[in-house]
Tab-separated table of C-alpha atoms in Angstrom:
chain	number	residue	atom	x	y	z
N	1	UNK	CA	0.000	0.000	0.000
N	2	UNK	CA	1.449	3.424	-1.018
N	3	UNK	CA	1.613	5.695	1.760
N	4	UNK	CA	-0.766	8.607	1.987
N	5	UNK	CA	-0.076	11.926	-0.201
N	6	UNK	CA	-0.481	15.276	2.035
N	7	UNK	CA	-0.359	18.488	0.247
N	8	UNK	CA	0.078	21.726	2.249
N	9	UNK	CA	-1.756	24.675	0.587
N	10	UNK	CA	0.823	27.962	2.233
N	11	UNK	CA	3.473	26.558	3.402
N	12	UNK	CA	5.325	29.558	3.721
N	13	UNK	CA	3.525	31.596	6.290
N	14	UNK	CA	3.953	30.579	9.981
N	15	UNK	CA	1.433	27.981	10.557
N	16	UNK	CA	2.181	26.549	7.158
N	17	UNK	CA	6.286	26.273	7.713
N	18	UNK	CA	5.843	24.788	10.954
N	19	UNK	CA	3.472	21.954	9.899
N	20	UNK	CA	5.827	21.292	7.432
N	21	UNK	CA	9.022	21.143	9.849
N	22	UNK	CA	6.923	19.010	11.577
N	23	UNK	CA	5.879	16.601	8.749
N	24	UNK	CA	8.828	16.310	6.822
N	25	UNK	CA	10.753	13.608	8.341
N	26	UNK	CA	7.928	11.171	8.309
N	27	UNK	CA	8.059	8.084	6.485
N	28	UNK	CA	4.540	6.859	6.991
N	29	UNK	CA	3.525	9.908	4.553
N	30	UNK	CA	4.745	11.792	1.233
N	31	UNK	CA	4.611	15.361	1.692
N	32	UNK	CA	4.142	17.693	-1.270
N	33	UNK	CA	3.661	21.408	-1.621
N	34	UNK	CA	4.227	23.592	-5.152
N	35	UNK	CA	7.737	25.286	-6.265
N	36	UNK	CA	7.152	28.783	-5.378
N	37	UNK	CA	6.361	29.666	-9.429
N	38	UNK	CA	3.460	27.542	-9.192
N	39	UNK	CA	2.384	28.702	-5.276
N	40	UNK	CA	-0.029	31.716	-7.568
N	41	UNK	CA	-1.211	29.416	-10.104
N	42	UNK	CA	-5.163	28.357	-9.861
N	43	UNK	CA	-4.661	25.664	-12.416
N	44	UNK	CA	-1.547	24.058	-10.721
N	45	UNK	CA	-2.648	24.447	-7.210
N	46	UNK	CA	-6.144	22.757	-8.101
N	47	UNK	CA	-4.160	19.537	-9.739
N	48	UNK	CA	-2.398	19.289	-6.596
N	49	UNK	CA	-5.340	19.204	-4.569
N	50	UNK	CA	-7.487	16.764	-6.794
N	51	UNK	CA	-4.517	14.824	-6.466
N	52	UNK	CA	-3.456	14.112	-2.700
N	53	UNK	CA	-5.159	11.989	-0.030
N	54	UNK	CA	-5.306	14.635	2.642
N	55	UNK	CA	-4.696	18.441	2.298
N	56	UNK	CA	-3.618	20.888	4.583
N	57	UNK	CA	-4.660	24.646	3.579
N	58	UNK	CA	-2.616	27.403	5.521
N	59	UNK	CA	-4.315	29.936	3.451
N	60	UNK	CA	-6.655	33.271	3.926
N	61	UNK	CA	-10.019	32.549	4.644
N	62	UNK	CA	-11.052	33.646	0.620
N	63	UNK	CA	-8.134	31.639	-0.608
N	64	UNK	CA	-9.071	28.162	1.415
N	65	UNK	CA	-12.469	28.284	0.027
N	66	UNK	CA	-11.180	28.308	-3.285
N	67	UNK	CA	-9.118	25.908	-2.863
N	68	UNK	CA	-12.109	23.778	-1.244
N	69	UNK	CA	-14.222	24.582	-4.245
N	70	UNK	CA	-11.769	23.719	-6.601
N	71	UNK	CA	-11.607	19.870	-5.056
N	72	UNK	CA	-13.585	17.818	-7.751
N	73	UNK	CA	-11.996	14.317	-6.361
N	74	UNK	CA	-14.400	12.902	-3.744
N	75	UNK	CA	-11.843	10.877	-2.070
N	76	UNK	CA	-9.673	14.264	-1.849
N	77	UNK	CA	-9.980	15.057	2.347
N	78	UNK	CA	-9.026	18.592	4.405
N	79	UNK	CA	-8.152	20.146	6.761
N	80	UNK	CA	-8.176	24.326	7.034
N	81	UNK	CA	-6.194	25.904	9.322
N	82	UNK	CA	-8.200	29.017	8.363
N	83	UNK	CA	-11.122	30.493	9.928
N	84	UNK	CA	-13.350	30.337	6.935
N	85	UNK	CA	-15.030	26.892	8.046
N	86	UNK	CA	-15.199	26.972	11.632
N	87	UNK	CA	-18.694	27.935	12.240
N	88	UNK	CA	-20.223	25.706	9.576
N	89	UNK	CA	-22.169	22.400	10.588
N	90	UNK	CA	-20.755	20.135	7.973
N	91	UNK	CA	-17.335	20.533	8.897
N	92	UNK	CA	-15.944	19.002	11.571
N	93	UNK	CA	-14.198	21.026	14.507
N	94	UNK	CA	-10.864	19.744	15.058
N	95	UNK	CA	-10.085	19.690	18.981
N	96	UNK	CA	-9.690	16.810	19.590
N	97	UNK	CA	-10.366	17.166	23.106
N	98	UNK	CA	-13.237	19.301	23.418
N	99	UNK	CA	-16.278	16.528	23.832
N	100	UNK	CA	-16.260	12.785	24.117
N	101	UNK	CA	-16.377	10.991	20.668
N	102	UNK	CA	-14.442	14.183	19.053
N	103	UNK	CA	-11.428	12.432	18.115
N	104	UNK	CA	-13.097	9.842	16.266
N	105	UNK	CA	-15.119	11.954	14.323
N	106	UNK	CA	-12.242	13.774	13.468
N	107	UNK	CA	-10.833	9.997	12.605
N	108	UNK	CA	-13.852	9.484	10.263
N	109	UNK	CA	-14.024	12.829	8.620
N	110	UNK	CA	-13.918	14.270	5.365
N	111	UNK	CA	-13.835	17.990	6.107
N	112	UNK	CA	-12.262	19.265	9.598
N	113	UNK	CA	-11.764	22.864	10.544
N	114	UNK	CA	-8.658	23.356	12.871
N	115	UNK	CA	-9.754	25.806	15.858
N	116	UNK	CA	-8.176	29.122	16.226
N	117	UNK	CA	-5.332	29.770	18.589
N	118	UNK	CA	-7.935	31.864	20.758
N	119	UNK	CA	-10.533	29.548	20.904
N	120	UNK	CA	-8.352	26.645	21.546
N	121	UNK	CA	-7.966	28.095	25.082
N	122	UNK	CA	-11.687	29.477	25.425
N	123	UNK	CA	-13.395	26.528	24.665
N	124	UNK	CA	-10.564	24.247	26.160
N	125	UNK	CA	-12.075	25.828	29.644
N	126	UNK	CA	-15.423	26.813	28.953
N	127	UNK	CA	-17.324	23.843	27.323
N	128	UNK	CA	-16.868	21.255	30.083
N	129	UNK	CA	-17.923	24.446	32.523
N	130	UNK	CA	-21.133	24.809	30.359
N	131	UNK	CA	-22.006	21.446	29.616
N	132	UNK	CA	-22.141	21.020	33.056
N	133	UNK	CA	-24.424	23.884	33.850
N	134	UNK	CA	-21.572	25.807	36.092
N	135	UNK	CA	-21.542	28.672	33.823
N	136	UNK	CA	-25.083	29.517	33.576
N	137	UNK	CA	-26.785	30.762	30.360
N	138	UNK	CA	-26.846	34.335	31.394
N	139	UNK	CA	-23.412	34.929	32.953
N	140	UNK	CA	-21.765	37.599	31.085
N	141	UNK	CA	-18.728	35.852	29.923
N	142	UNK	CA	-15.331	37.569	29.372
N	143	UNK	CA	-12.079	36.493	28.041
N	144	UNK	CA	-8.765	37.918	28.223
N	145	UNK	CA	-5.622	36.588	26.224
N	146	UNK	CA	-2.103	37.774	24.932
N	147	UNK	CA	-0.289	35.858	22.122
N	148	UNK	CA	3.312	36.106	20.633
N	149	UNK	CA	3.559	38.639	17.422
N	150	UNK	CA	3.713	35.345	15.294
N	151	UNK	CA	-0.370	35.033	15.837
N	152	UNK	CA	-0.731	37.966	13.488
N	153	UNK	CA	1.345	35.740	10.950
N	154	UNK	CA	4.095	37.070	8.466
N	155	UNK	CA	3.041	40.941	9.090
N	156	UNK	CA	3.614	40.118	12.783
N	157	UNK	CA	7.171	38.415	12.268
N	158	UNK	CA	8.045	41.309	9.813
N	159	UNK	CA	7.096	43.934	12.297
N	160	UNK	CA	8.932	42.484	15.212
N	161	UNK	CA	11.941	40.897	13.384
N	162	UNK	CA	12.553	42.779	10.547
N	163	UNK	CA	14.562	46.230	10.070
N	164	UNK	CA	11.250	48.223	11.748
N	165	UNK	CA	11.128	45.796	14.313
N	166	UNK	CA	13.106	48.534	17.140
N	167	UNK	CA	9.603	50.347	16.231
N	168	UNK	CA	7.631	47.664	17.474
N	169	UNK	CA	5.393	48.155	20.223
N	170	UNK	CA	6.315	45.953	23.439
N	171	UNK	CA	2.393	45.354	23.670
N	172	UNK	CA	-0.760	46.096	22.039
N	173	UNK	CA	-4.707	45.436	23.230
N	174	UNK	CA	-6.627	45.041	19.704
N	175	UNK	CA	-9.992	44.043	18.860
N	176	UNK	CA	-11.578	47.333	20.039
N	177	UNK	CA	-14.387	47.392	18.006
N	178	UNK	CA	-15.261	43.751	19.814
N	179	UNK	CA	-15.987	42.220	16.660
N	180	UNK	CA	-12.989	39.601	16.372
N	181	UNK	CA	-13.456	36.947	14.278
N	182	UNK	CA	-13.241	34.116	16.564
N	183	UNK	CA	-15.722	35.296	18.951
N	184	UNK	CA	-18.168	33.373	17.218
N	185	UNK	CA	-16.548	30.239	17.434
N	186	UNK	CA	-15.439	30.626	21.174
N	187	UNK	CA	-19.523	31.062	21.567
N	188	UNK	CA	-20.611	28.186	19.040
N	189	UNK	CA	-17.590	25.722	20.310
N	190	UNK	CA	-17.790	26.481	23.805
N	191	UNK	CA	-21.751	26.240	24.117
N	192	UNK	CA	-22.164	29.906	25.571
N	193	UNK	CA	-25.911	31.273	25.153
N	194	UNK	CA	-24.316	34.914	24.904
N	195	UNK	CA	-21.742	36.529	23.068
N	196	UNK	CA	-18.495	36.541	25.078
N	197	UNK	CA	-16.545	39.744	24.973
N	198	UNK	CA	-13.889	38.671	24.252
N	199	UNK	CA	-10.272	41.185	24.237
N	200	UNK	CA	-6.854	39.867	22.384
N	201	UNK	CA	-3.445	41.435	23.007
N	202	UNK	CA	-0.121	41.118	21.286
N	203	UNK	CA	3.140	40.934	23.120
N	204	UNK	CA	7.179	41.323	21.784
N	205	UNK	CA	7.589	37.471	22.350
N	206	UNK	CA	7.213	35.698	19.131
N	207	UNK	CA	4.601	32.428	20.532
N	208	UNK	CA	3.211	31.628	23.083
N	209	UNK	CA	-0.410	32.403	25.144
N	210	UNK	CA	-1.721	32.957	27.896
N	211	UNK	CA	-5.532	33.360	28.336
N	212	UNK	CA	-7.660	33.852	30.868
N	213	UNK	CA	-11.238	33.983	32.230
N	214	UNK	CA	-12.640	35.778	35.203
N	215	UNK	CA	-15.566	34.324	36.769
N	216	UNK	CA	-17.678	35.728	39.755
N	217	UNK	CA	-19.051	33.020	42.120
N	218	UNK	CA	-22.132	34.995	43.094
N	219	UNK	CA	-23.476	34.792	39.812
N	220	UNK	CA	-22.785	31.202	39.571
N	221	UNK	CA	-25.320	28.523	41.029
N	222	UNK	CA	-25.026	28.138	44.763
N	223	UNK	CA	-22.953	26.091	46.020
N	224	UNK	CA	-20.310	26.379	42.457
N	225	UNK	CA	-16.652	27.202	43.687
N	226	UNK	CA	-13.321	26.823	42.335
N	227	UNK	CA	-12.913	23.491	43.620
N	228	UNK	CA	-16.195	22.632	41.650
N	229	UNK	CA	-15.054	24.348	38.734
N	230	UNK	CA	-11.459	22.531	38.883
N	231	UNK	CA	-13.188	19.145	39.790
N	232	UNK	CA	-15.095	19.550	36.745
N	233	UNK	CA	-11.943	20.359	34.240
N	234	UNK	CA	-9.798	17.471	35.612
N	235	UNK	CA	-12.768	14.994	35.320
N	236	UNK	CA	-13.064	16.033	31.525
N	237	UNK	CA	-9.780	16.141	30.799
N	238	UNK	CA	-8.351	13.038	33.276
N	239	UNK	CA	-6.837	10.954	30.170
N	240	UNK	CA	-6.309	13.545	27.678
N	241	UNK	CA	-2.623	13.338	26.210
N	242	UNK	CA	-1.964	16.888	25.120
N	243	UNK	CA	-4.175	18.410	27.802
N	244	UNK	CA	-3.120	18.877	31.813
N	245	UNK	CA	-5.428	20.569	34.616
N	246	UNK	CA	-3.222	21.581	36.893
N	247	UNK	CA	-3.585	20.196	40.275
N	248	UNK	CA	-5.058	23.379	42.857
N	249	UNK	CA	-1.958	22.968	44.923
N	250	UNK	CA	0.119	23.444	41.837
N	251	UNK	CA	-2.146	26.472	40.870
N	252	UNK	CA	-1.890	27.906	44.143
N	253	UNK	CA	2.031	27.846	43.910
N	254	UNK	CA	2.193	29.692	41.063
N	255	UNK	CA	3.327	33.763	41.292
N	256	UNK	CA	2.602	34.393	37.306
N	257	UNK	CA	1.662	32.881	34.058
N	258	UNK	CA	4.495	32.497	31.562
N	259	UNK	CA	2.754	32.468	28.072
N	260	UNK	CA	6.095	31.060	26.644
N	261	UNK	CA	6.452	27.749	29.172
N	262	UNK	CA	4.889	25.622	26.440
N	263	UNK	CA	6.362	26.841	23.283
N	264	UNK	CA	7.453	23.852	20.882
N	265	UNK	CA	5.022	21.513	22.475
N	266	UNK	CA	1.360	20.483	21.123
N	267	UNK	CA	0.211	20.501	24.834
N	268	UNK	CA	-1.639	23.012	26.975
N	269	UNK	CA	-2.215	24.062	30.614
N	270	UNK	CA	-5.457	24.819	32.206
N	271	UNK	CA	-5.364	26.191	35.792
N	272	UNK	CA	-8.559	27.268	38.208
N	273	UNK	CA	-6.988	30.141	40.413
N	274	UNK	CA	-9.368	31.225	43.785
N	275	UNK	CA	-10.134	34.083	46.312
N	276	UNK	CA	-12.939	32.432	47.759
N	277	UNK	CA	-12.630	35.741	50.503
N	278	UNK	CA	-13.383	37.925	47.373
N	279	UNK	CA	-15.751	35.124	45.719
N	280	UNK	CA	-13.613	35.222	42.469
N	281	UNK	CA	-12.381	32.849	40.040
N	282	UNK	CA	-9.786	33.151	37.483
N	283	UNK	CA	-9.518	29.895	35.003
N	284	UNK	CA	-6.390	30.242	33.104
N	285	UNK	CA	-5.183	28.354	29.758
N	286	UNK	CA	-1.207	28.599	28.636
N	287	UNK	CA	0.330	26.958	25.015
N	288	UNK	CA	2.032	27.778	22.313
N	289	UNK	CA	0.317	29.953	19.624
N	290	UNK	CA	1.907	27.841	16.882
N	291	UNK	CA	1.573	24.386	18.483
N	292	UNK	CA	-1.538	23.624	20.049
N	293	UNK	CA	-3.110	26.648	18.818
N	294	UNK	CA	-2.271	25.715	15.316
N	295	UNK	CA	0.386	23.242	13.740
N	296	UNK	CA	0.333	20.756	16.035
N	297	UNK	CA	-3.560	20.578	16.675
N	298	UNK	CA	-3.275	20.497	12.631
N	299	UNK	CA	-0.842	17.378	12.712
N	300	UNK	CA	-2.797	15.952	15.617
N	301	UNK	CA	-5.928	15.565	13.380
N	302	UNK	CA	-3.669	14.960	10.538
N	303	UNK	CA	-2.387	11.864	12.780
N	304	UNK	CA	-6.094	10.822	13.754
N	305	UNK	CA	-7.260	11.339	10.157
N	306	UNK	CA	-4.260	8.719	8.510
N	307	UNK	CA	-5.652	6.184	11.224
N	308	UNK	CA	-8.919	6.005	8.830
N	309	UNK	CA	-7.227	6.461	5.423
């Protein structure tokens, strides 16, 4: 049997370049991606596509559903590191951990959407909180995060580490008109009645995040705490590989959140942090922008997908 053909669509921005570093030494798989002549040529990049097992599209949103509509080969299967399919019902959302049976669908499916870098951490807390009824329909949810420049992609890497880059600001709140484009998803994903408000930063590291989510106990149902809350995250996530609750005495240790301590891993860190004095919660979520929160939840699924080839 000839091993499985997986094209990446953009290799050259961030996402794209590290799935490939990732993927290239593998010998249960032949990679493929265009010479950079061809990278701009509709006719050549819909061959490729027709013609590989599994693709991998590291593209703008309008670019990776043209390269979805140009897939005339039924057996052709995707996945989009983009945002342009992440909301839609028949795709399938590709974390892996987020409900029971996930991972198999993603296994079984034709058409998976890898989540955001955001929303990996937002949902990675919130669903199991709201599945559970702890988060009630009405609390008015709010989410913090800062990434490394390399979540804005190549314009972010130019503008920190090329010749402008001793212009760059040391840290920047965005998203002011709260109208990001993954809020959506965080509220779809994550099973929130309500729009989250939901407020990104950028900091001078290059990847990395750390997110987090304030919760107020008297709005929660009586008798919810942050022992409840934690209780609730470990159970969910007790024999996930790439996913650790931190244990509360481990939480409770901690002085501050390093966004970087996961870099060049596919794992994240969820932590429940409480003042039970001041009745306040703070639910915390730290990986690497570019692992987790993109090539390696993109490899993951590429992984579970190859299991079903």
């Amino acid at each position: 049997m000839n091993s499985p053909v997986v094209f990446i669509d953009g290799d050259q921005g961030t996402t794209g370049l590290q799935i490939h570093d990732r993927l290239r030494d593998r010998s249960d798989l032949r990679l493929f991606t265009l010479a950079a002549a061809e990278r701009k040529d509709p006719q050549r990049r819909a061959e490729a596509i027709n013609a590989c097992d599994i693709a991998i599209l590291c593209l703008p949103d309008a670019a990776a559903r043209e390269a979805v509509d140009a897939i005339v080969n039924p057996a052709v299967r995707v996945i989009d590191a983009s945002s342009a399919h992440r909301t839609r019902p028949d795709w399938t959302y590709g974390f892996a951990e987020m409900a029971q049976g996930q991972a198999e669908r993603i296994a079984n499916a034709h058409r998976v959407t890898n989540p955001g870098c955001y929303p990996t951490g937002a949902i990675g807390l919130l669903r199991p909180l709201s599945q559970a009824g702890l988060i009630p329909d009405n609390y008015p949810v709010n989410i913090h995060a800062v990434s490394g420049y390399s979540g804005r992609g190549r314009a972010g890497v130019e503008e920190h580490e090329g010749q402008g880059g001793v212009n760059a600001l040391a840290f920047q709140v965005y998203g002011l008109d709260l109208a990001h484009k993954h809020t959506p998803e965080i509220q779809q994903h994550a099973g929130l009645a309500q729009r989250p408000i939901f407020v990104p930063a950028i900091g001078a590291f290059r990847q990395g995040i750390v997110l987090t989510v304030p919760l107020a106990l008297r709005l929660l149902a009586p008798g919810v705490d942050g022992a409840a809350l934690h209780a609730c995250l470990a159970r969910h996530y007790a024999e996930a590989a790439h996913v650790r609750v931190l244990p509360l005495h481990e939480s409770r240790a901690l002085q501050q959140l390093d966004p970087q301590a996961l870099n060049g891993t596919n794992d994240m860190h969820l932590s429940v942090f409480s003042n039970q004095e001041h009745g306040h919660v703070l639910l915390s979520a730290v990986f690497d922008n570019l692992g987790k929160g993109a090539a390696g939840a993109a490899v993951q699924n590429l992984n579970l997908m190859l299991t079903h080839q």
